Backbone as a ProteinNet text record, in pm:
[ID]
protein_1_A
[PRIMARY]
MALLEFKAFVKSGGYDTDDLLPSWVSLNDPKDDCCKWERVTCDYSTKGHVIELSLNNTRRFDISSLSIFDPTNSWYLNVSLFQPFKELRILNLSFNVIAGWIQSKELKVFENLEVLDLAANMLSGSAAAEGA
[TERTIARY]
-1735.5	-1737.3	-1633.6	-1547.8	-1390.4	-1356.2	-1473.4	-1389.9	-1363.6	-1506.6	-1535.9	-1369.4	-1302.8	-1207.9	-1072.6	-1089.9	-1064.9	-1003.6	-1113.2	-1158.7	-1056.2	-1094	-1060.1	-917.4	-798.3	-633.4	-628.6	-631.3	-648.8	-687.4	-771.5	-757.2	-689.5	-648.1	-517.1	-404.3	-390.2	-288.5	-266.1	-398.3	-468.3	-499.4	-558.8	-540.4	-731.1	-783.5	-922.4	-997	-1069.5	-1112.2	-1289	-1329.1	-1444.5	-1446.9	-1342	-1318.8	-1300.9	-1251.8	-1128.4	-1266	-1384.1	-1484.7	-1631.4	-1657.5	-1763.1	-1890.9	-1922.1	-1975.4	-1983.1	-1842.9	-1873	-1893.3	-2026.7	-2084.8	-2175	-2168.6	-2253.3	-2379.5	-2467.9	-2631.8	-2637.2	-2573.1	-2646.6	-2763.4	-2754.4	-2888.9	-2909.6	-2997.3	-2919.4	-2978.8	-3019.1	-3050.5	-2919.3	-2802.1	-2685.5	-2617	-2594.8	-2540.6	-2352.1	-2266.6	-2155.1	-2091.4	-2219.3	-2204.1	-2204	-2292.7	-2366.9	-2229.4	-2141.3	-2032.6	-2004	-1862.8	-1783.6	-1638.6	-1625.7	-1470.2	-1477.6	-1594.9	-1627.3	-1733.9	-1726.9	-1811.6	-1827.2	-1942.8	-2009.8	-2057.2	-2064.7	-2126.5	-2267.9	-2336.1	-2480.2	-2527.4	-2419.8	-2485.8	-2417.4	-2327.3	-2281.1	-2333	-2432	-2504.8	-2390.5	-2371.8	-2353	-2218.5	-2132.3	-1962.6	-1920.2	-1801.8	-1762.3	-1625.5	-1584.8	-1507.5	-1418.5	-1379.4	-1346.8	-1305.1	-1232.2	-1165.1	-1068	-1165.2	-1032.8	-1000.7	-858.5	-830.9	-704.6	-762.3	-578.6	-598.2	-490.1	-499.4	-586.5	-608.2	-676.6	-660.1	-484.5	-433.3	-416	-415.1	-322.9	-187.5	-137.8	-2.7	37.4	89.6	177.4	279.8	201.9	256.9	390.5	357.5	497	616.3	604.1	721.2	807.2	851.5	922.2	902.4	845.6	818.3	699	614.7	524.4	584.7	757.5	804.5	894.4	852.2	912.3	910.3	978.5	942.7	839.8	819.5	739.6	565.5	596.2	431.8	400.6	516.5	473.7	462.6	355.8	249.1	271.8	273.5	251.4	142.9	108.2	-23.1	-81.3	-170.1	-230	-329.7	-234.5	-292.1	-414.5	-405.7	-536.3	-657.1	-632.8	-780	-909.3	-825.2	-836.6	-936.1	-869.3	-915.4	-1074.8	-1136.7	-1281.6	-1365.9	-1301.5	-1318.4	-1245.1	-1283.1	-1256	-1349.7	-1413.3	-1420.8	-1406.9	-1231.5	-1214.5	-1142.7	-1134.8	-1116.1	-973.4	-1012.1	-923.9	-927	-786.5	-750.2	-631.5	-693.8	-612.3	-550.2	-427.3	-382.9	-254.3	-272.4	-172.6	-134.7	-46.4	-35	-76.2	-32.5	-101.5	46.7	151.9	274.9	274.4	276.2	231.9	445.9	450	636.1	581.9	696.5	745.5	776.2	745.4	764.7	671.9	563.1	454.1	472.8	495.1	542	388.1	455.5	270.4	268.9	270	180	146.8	154	73.4	-88.9	-46.5	-134.8	-274.2	-162.8	-296.8	-416.4	-436.4	-563.7	-670.6	-648.5	-754.4	-672.1	-790.9	-811.7	-845.1	-904.9	-993.6	-901.3	-831.8	-727.1	-697.4	-755.6	-688.4	-592.8	-586.5	-554.4	-483.8	-414.8	-411.5	-281.4	-273.8	-219.7	-150.7	-42.8	57.1	138.5	106.1	202.8	239.6	341.5	426.1	399.5	416.3	387.2	590.7	637.9	793.4	750.4	713.9	724.6	838	830.8	995	944.8	1041.8	951.9	934.4	903.3	851.3	728.4	627.4	513.5	535.9	565	653.3	637.1	753.3	798.8	658.7	539.3	461.3	373.5	291.4	238.9	297.9	344.4	444.9	453.3
-1630	-1534.8	-1459.6	-1487.6	-1412.3	-1319.2	-1173.4	-1042.8	-1077.6	-1175.4	-1249.4	-1232.6	-1357.3	-1450.3	-1296.1	-1197.2	-1118.4	-1020.6	-1054.7	-903.3	-973.5	-1103	-1218.9	-1216.2	-1223.9	-1214.8	-1150.2	-1000	-831.2	-896.4	-905.1	-937.3	-1022.2	-1194.4	-1187.3	-1124	-1045.2	-945.5	-863.3	-876.6	-767.5	-628.8	-661.8	-509.6	-479.3	-396.8	-381	-409.8	-449.8	-469.3	-419.1	-432.1	-364.3	-223.1	-197.2	-66	30.2	-96.2	-32.1	-102.8	-133.1	-195.9	-252.5	-153	-194.5	-217.7	-183.5	-309.1	-459.3	-485.7	-572.2	-645.6	-743.7	-805	-886.6	-1056.5	-1103.6	-1177.9	-1135.6	-1127.7	-1305.4	-1401.3	-1470	-1585.7	-1442.8	-1415.4	-1436.6	-1507.3	-1520.3	-1309.8	-1274.1	-1187.3	-1065	-1143.1	-1062.5	-988.5	-899.5	-828.8	-754.4	-844.8	-731.4	-572	-608	-451.7	-375.5	-380	-302	-230.5	-288.1	-247	-187.3	-70.1	-7	-86.9	60.4	-30.6	-126.6	-179.3	-286.1	-210.7	-252.4	-190.2	-300.1	-303.5	-452.9	-357.3	-457.1	-378.8	-474.9	-475.5	-509.6	-560.4	-541.8	-587.9	-734	-762.1	-908.4	-967.8	-964.9	-1074.2	-1014.5	-878.8	-834.4	-861.7	-894.1	-905.1	-845.7	-901.9	-753.6	-748.3	-574.3	-532.3	-473.2	-418.1	-308.4	-333.2	-356.2	-333.1	-227.6	-151	-0.9	-58.3	-119	-221.1	-136	-30.8	71.8	116.1	119.8	171.1	143.2	-34.6	-70	-112.7	-112.3	-157.1	0.2	-15.6	84.7	-16.7	162.1	136.4	105.4	53.7	110.4	256.3	329.9	464.6	472.7	424.2	464.3	369.5	298.3	249.2	424.3	390.9	513.4	523.6	465.9	435.1	356.5	369.6	280	126.1	145.4	139.1	-36.2	-3	-89.3	-231.8	-354.9	-419.7	-533.2	-490.7	-505.3	-463.2	-368.8	-303.7	-375.4	-481.6	-470.5	-647.4	-713.1	-800.2	-928.9	-993.7	-1126.2	-1148	-1101.2	-1083.6	-1220.1	-1325.1	-1386	-1408.9	-1384.3	-1427.1	-1476.7	-1568.4	-1662.6	-1598.2	-1489.9	-1480.1	-1405.3	-1340	-1341.3	-1366.7	-1543.7	-1580	-1566.5	-1567.2	-1567.5	-1452	-1322.2	-1235.6	-1209.2	-1336.5	-1339.1	-1234.7	-1146.2	-1060.8	-894.5	-906.1	-816.4	-730.7	-553.8	-538	-404.9	-385.6	-285.8	-295.5	-337.3	-369.1	-318.7	-214.8	-113.4	-194.4	-199.6	-246.1	-141.7	-8.3	78.5	72.2	189.6	238.6	52.4	-37.8	-107.1	-187.4	-151.1	-167.4	-391.2	-393.6	-558.6	-571.8	-695.2	-726.1	-864.2	-846.6	-1035.1	-986.7	-1147.8	-1090.8	-1160.2	-1126.4	-1130.9	-1136.5	-1247.2	-1314.3	-1311.7	-1246.9	-1255.8	-1331.2	-1473.6	-1573.8	-1591.6	-1517.5	-1529.6	-1426.7	-1354.2	-1282.9	-1293.3	-1441.2	-1430.7	-1491.8	-1513.4	-1537.6	-1420	-1342.8	-1172	-1214.5	-1263.8	-1222.9	-1087.5	-1057.2	-888.9	-834.6	-769.2	-722.6	-574.4	-467.6	-362.1	-294.9	-271.5	-175.6	-250.2	-229.4	-328	-177.6	-159.6	-80.8	-49	-59.5	-169.8	-12.3	110.4	204.7	188.1	241.4	247.1	85.1	-8.4	-125.5	-184.1	-302.9	-341.1	-488.5	-392.6	-563.2	-618.1	-715.4	-726.5	-768.4	-784.8	-889.9	-859.2	-925.4	-812	-855.1	-834.6	-777.2	-636.6	-670.8	-524.6	-424.3	-462.9	-358.1	-353.7	-402.7	-382.8	-275.7	-315	-281.4	-110.9	-108.7	66.9	162.6
533	481.8	459.2	343.1	341.9	446.8	417.3	403.7	667.4	675.4	789.5	888.8	779.3	823.9	820.9	725.9	682.2	835.3	891.8	954.4	1134.3	1090.6	1285.1	1232.4	1075.7	1075	1129.2	1105.5	1168.2	1318.5	1399.7	1490.7	1603.1	1499.9	1581	1555	1596.4	1589.4	1716.8	1765.1	1910.1	1864.7	1713.6	1737.2	1694.2	1788.9	1736.6	1636.8	1586.5	1452.7	1459.7	1644.3	1590.7	1634.9	1616.6	1635	1462.6	1399.3	1309.8	1110.5	1228.6	1110.8	1106.5	1216.5	1292.7	1230.9	1062.6	987.4	971.9	941.4	957.5	1100.5	1004.9	1053.2	1052.2	1070.5	1012.2	1095.6	1078.5	1154.6	1146.9	1045.6	1013.6	950.5	899.1	803.9	673.5	603.1	451.7	417.5	382	329.9	393.7	473.7	535.8	368.2	383.6	167.5	270.6	220.9	261.8	198.8	89.6	33.5	63.8	138.5	235	341.4	343.5	486.1	411.7	509.6	439.3	418.3	304.7	240.2	134.2	95.4	40	-70.3	-196.2	-321.9	-412.4	-440.9	-525.3	-605	-760.2	-881.1	-880.8	-897.5	-855.3	-1028.1	-1100.3	-1269.1	-1270.6	-1222.4	-1161.6	-1050.7	-1000.7	-940.4	-758.8	-761.1	-613.4	-550.2	-692.4	-678.8	-640.9	-501.6	-445.5	-583.8	-586.5	-698.5	-635.4	-526.7	-498.2	-315.3	-274.3	-80.2	-123.7	-4.6	21.2	188.5	183.4	266.6	360.7	331.3	363.2	501.1	598.8	731	789.8	805.3	856.6	1018	1028.1	1162.8	1272.4	1388.9	1443.7	1488.7	1480	1533.1	1640.2	1723.2	1873.9	1885.6	1920.9	1884.3	2000.3	2110.5	2203.2	2106.3	1974.9	1911.7	1847.3	1765.6	1713.4	1554.4	1505.2	1370.8	1360.7	1307.5	1265	1160.2	1119.4	1041.1	1063.2	1248.6	1349.2	1296.5	1352.9	1229.9	1383.3	1476.8	1555.3	1557.2	1452.5	1373.1	1263.6	1215.7	1033.6	1101.5	999.7	949.9	803.6	832.9	702.1	635.3	482.4	494.2	426.4	418.6	370.1	227.4	153.3	31.8	12.5	40.5	36.2	94.5	157.8	202.1	115.9	26	-71.9	-235.3	-229.9	-317	-349.8	-258.9	-333.2	-424.3	-363.1	-475.2	-623.3	-723.1	-839.5	-942.3	-877.1	-947.9	-935.7	-824.5	-779.5	-839.6	-882	-954.3	-898.4	-743.7	-668.5	-556.3	-521	-393.4	-345.4	-250.1	-143.8	-12.5	-49.6	162.6	165.9	103.4	171.3	300.7	337.9	448.9	575	604.8	706.7	737.7	746.5	714.9	697.4	625.8	564.9	457.5	567.4	597.9	528.1	478.6	351.3	224.6	182.7	-0.1	-38.2	-121.3	-227.1	-348.9	-372.1	-504.9	-640.2	-712.1	-861.5	-867.3	-899	-916.6	-830.7	-647.2	-607	-667.8	-662.5	-660	-847.9	-904.4	-984.7	-963	-877.8	-881.9	-879.7	-871.2	-895.4	-1057.8	-1157	-1281.6	-1361.2	-1278.6	-1339.1	-1191.5	-1145.6	-1084.2	-1191.1	-1150.1	-1268.5	-1171.2	-998.8	-888.4	-801.8	-762.1	-635.5	-555.3	-462	-425.7	-270.4	-269.9	-177	-57.1	-122	-116.6	104.5	112.7	282.2	347.5	275.3	303.3	278.4	384.9	451.1	330.9	181.9	132	-26	-4.1	-84.3	-158.9	-305	-456.4	-523.5	-617.2	-750	-742.1	-691.2	-685.2	-606.9	-471.3	-437	-487.4	-601.3	-682.2	-820.8	-802.5	-957.9	-856.7	-742.4	-626.8	-546.4	-583.2	-563.5	-624.8
[MASK]
++++++++++++++++++++++++++++++++++++++++++++++++++++++++++++++++++++++++++++++++++++++++++++++++++++++++++++++++++++++++++++++++++++

């Protein structure tokens, strides 16, 4: 499941995702419903497709650092993790200190995206300007 891949991606950076996203677990049950997980909103009129992901502030930072904007606190987003969410309308990735460059063409996979919040990140490029 794509959301569990995102959780694993965040966890691979050494962050305690079980503390941050405790409801995001798969019971390998056909009745498993990610729409019941925190930070996930679904539209049941469209067969339960995910329409909103509130993934703001999903990472804990090294508080011994002088700033959350210290380069050692930054990470690079793998946009392809969100490709399965064709019906996504709102994606909030603010306050994650995401660094690097995201091109607008990478975000074209989100045909229905209405709101992209990239505030308080360290992005550069055209998508950063659009999301700010």
